[in-house]
PDB file of C-alpha atoms in Angstrom:
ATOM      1  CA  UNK R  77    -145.021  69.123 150.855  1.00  0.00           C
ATOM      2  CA  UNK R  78    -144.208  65.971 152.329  1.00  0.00           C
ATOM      3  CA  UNK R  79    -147.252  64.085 153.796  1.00  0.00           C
ATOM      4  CA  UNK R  80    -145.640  63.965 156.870  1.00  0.00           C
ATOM      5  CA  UNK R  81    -145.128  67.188 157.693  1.00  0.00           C
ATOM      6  CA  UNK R  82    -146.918  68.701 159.840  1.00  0.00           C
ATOM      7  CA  UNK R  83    -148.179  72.217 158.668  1.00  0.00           C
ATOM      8  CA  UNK R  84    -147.174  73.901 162.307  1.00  0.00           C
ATOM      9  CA  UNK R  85    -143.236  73.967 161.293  1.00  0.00           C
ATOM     10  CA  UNK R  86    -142.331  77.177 160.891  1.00  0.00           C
ATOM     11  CA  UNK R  87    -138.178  78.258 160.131  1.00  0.00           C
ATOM     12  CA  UNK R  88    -136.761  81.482 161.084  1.00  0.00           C
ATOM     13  CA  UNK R  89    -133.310  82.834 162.141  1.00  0.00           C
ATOM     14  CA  UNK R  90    -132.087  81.721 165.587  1.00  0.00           C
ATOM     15  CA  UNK R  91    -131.249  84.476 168.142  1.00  0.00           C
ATOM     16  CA  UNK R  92    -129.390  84.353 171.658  1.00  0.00           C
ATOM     17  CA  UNK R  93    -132.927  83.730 173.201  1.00  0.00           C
ATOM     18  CA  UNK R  94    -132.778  80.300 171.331  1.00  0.00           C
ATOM     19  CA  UNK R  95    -129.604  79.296 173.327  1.00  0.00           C
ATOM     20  CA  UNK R  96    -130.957  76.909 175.683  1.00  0.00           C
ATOM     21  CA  UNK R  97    -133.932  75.348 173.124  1.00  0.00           C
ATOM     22  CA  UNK R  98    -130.848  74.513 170.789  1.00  0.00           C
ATOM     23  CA  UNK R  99    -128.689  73.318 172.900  1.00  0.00           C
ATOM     24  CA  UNK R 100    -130.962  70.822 174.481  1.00  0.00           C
ATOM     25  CA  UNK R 101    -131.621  69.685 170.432  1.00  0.00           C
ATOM     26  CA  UNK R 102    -128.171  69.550 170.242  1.00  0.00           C
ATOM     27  CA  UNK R 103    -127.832  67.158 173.522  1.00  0.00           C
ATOM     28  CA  UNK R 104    -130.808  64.875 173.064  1.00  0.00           C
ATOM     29  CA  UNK R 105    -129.863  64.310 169.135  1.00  0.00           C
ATOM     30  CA  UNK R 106    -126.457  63.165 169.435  1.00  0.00           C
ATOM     31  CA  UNK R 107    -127.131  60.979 173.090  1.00  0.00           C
ATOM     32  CA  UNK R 108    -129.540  59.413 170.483  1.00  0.00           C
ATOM     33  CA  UNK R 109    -128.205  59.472 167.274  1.00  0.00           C
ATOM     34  CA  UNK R 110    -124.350  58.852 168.547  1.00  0.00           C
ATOM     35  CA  UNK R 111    -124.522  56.919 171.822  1.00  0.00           C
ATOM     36  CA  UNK R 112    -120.908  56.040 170.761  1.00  0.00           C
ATOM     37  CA  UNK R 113    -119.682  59.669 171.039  1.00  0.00           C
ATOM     38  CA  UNK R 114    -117.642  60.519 174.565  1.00  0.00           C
ATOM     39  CA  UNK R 115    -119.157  63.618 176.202  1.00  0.00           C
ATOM     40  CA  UNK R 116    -116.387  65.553 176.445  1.00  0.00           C
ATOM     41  CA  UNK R 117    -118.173  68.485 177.580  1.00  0.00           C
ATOM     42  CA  UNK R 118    -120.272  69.851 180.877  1.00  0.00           C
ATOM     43  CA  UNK R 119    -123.858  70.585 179.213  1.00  0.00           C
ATOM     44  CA  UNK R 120    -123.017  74.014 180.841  1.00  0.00           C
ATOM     45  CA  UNK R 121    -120.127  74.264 178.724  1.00  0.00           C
ATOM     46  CA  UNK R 122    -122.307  73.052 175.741  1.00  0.00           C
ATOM     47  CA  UNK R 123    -124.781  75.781 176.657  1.00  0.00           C
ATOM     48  CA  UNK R 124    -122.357  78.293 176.693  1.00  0.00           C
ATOM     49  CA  UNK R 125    -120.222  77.174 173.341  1.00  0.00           C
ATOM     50  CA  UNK R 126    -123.398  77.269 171.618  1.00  0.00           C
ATOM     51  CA  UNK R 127    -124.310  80.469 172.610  1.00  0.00           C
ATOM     52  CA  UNK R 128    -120.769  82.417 172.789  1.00  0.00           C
ATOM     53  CA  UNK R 129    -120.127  80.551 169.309  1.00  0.00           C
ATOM     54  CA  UNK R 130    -122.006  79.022 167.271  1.00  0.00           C
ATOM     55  CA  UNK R 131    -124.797  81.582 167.668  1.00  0.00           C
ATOM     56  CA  UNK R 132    -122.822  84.367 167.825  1.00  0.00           C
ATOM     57  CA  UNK R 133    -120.592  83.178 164.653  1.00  0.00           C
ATOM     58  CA  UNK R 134    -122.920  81.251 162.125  1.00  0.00           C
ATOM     59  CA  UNK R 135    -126.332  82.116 160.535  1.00  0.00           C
ATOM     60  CA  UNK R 136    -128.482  79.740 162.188  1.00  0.00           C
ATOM     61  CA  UNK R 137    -131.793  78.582 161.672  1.00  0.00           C
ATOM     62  CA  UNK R 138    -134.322  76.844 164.332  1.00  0.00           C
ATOM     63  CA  UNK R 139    -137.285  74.882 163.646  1.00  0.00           C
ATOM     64  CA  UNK R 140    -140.057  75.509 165.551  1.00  0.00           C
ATOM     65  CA  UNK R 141    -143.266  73.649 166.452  1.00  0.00           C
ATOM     66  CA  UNK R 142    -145.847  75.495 168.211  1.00  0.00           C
ATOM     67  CA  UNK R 143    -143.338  77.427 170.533  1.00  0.00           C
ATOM     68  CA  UNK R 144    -141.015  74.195 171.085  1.00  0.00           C
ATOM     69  CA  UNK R 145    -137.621  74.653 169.076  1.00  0.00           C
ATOM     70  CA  UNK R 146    -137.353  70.841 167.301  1.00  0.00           C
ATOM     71  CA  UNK R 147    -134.333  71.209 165.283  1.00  0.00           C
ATOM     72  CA  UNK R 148    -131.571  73.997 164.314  1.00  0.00           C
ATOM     73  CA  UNK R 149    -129.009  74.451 161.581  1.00  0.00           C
ATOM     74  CA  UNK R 150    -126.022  76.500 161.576  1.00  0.00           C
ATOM     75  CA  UNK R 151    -123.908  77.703 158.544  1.00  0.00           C
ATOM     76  CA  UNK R 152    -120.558  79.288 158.668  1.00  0.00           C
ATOM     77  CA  UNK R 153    -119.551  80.437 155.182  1.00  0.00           C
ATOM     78  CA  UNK R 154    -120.023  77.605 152.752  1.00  0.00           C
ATOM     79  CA  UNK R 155    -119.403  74.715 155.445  1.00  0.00           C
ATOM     80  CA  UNK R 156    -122.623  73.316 157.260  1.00  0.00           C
ATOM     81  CA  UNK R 157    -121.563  73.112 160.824  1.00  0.00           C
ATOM     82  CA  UNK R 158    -124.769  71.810 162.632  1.00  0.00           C
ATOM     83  CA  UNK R 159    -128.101  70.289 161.771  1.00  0.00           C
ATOM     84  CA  UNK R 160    -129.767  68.198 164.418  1.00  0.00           C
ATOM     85  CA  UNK R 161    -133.589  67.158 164.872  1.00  0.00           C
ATOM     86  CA  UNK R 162    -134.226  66.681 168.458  1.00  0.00           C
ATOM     87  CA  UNK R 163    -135.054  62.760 168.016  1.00  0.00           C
ATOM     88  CA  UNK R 164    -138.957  63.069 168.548  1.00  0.00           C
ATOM     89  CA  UNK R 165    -138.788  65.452 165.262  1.00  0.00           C
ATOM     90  CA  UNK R 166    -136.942  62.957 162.798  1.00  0.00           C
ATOM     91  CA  UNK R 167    -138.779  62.035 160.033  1.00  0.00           C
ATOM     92  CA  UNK R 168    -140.800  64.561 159.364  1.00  0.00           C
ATOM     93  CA  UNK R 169    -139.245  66.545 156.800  1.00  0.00           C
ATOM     94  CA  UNK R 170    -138.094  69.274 158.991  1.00  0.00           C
ATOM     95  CA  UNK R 171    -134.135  68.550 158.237  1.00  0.00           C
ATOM     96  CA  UNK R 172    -135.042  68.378 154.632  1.00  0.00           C
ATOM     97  CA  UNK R 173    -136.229  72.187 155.304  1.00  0.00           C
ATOM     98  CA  UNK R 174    -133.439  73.499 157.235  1.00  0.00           C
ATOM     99  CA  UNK R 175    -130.945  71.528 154.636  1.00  0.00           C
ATOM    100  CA  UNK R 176    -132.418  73.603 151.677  1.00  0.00           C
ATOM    101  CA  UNK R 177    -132.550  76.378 153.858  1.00  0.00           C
ATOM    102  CA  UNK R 178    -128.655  76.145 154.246  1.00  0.00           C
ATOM    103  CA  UNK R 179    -127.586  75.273 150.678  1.00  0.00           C
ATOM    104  CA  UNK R 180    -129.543  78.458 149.306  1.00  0.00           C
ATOM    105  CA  UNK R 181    -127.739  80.152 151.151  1.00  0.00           C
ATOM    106  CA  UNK R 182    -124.231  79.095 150.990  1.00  0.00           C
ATOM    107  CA  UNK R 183    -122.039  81.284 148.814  1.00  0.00           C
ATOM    108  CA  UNK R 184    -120.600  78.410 147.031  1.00  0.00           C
ATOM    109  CA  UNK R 185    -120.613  74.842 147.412  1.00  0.00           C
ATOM    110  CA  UNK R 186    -122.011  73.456 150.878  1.00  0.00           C
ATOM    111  CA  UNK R 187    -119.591  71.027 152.218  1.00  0.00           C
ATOM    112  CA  UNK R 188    -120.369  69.436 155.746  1.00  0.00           C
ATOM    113  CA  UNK R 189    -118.415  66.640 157.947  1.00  0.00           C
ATOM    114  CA  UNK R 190    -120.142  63.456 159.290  1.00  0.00           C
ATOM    115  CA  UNK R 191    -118.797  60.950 161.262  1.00  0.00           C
ATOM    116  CA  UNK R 192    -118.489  57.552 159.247  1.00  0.00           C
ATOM    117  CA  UNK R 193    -120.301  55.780 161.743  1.00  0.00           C
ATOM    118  CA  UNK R 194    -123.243  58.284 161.463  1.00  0.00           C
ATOM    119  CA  UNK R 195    -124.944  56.193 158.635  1.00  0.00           C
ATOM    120  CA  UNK R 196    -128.315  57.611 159.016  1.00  0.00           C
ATOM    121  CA  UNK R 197    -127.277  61.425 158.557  1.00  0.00           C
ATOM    122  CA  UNK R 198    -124.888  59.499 155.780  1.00  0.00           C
ATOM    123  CA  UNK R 199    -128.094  58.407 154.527  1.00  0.00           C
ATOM    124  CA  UNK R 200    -129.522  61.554 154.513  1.00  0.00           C
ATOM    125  CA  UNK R 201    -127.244  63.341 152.979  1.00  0.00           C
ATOM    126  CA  UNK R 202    -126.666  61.201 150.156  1.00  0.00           C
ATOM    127  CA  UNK R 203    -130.556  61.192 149.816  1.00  0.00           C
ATOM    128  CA  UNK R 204    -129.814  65.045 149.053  1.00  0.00           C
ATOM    129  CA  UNK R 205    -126.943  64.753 146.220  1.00  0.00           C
ATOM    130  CA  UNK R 206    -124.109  65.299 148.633  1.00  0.00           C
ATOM    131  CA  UNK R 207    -121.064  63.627 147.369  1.00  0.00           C
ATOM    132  CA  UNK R 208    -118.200  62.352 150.037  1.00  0.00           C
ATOM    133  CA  UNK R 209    -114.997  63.895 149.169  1.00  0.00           C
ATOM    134  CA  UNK R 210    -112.791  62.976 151.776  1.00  0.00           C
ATOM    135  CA  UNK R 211    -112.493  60.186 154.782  1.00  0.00           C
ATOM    136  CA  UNK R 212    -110.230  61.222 157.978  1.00  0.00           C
ATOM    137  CA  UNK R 213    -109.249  59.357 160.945  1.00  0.00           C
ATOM    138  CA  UNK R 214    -110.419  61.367 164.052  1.00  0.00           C
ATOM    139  CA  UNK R 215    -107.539  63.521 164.018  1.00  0.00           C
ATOM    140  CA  UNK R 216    -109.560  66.653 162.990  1.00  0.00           C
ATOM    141  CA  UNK R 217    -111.961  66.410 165.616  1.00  0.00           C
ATOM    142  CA  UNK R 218    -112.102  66.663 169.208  1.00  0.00           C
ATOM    143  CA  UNK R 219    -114.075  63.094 169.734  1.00  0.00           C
ATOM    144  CA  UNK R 220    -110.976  61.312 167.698  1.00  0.00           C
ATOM    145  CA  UNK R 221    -114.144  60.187 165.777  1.00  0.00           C
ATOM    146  CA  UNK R 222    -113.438  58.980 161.635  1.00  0.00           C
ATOM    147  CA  UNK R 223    -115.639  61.079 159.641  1.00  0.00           C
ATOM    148  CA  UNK R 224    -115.896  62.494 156.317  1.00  0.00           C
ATOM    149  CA  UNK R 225    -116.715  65.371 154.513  1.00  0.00           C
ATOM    150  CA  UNK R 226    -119.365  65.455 152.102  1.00  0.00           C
ATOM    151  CA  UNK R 227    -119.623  68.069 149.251  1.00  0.00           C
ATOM    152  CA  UNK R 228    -122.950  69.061 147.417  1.00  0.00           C
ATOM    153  CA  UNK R 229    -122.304  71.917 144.497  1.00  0.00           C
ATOM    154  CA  UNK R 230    -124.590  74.753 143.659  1.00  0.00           C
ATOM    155  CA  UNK R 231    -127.961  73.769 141.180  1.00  0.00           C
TER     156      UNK R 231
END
């Protein structure tokens, strides 16, 4: 185990109870990670996209510490749609966890897309053996944001 992670990190499947823990991660990590991003969204509408979609349409996973959800990925298939560390959690590991979490259990290769100005999850990623396959403008996203897709193949 990493020496900075703390033992009281536990993983388990998300449910609709977890709406509102994950989508304040999902708020507070990109205000912090992506002050660049345009909120194009009500965090009521957030709220209820994450729980009318993305929990009721992806296996997701939530990190929890103590009783406070820290961090949550969500897979849909074999793409990685979401995995954000609320920003007091970074650096502890816990992403490392949910990202092997989510590449065990992708049917084939995981494939994920980051925007290009995102160079710390860049970072990360590459840190894991992910592989950028492909660089877009913005048109494929609602932000109008360049990003790329990243590609890491079953071991």
């Amino acid at each position: 185990m990493d020496p900075v992670t703390t033992t009281r990190i536990s993983i388990r499947r998300a449910t609709r109870a977890d709406a509102e823990a994950v989508t304040a991660v999902f708020l507070a990590s990109r205000a912090a990670a992506m002050p660049y991003l345009p909120r194009l969204h009500s965090d009521a509408a957030t709220a209820a996209w994450i729980r009318d979609v993305v929990l009721a349409h992806s296996t997701v996973w939530v990190a929890v510490d103590g009783a406070e959800v820290v961090g949550f990925s969500a897979l849909d298939g074999s793409e990685l749609d979401h995995l954000y560390l609320h920003p007091d959690a970074c650096r502890r590991g816990i992403g490392s966890r949910l990202l092997r979490i989510a590449v065990d259990a992708a049917p084939n290769a995981l494939r994920l897309r980051v925007f290009q100005r995102n160079t710390a999850a860049r970072a990360f990623y590459e840190h894991h053996g992910f592989v950028a396959v492909d660089h877009d403008d913005g048109t494929r996203n609602e932000e109008n944001e360049p990003d790329m897709t990243y590609q890491l193949g079953k071991r």
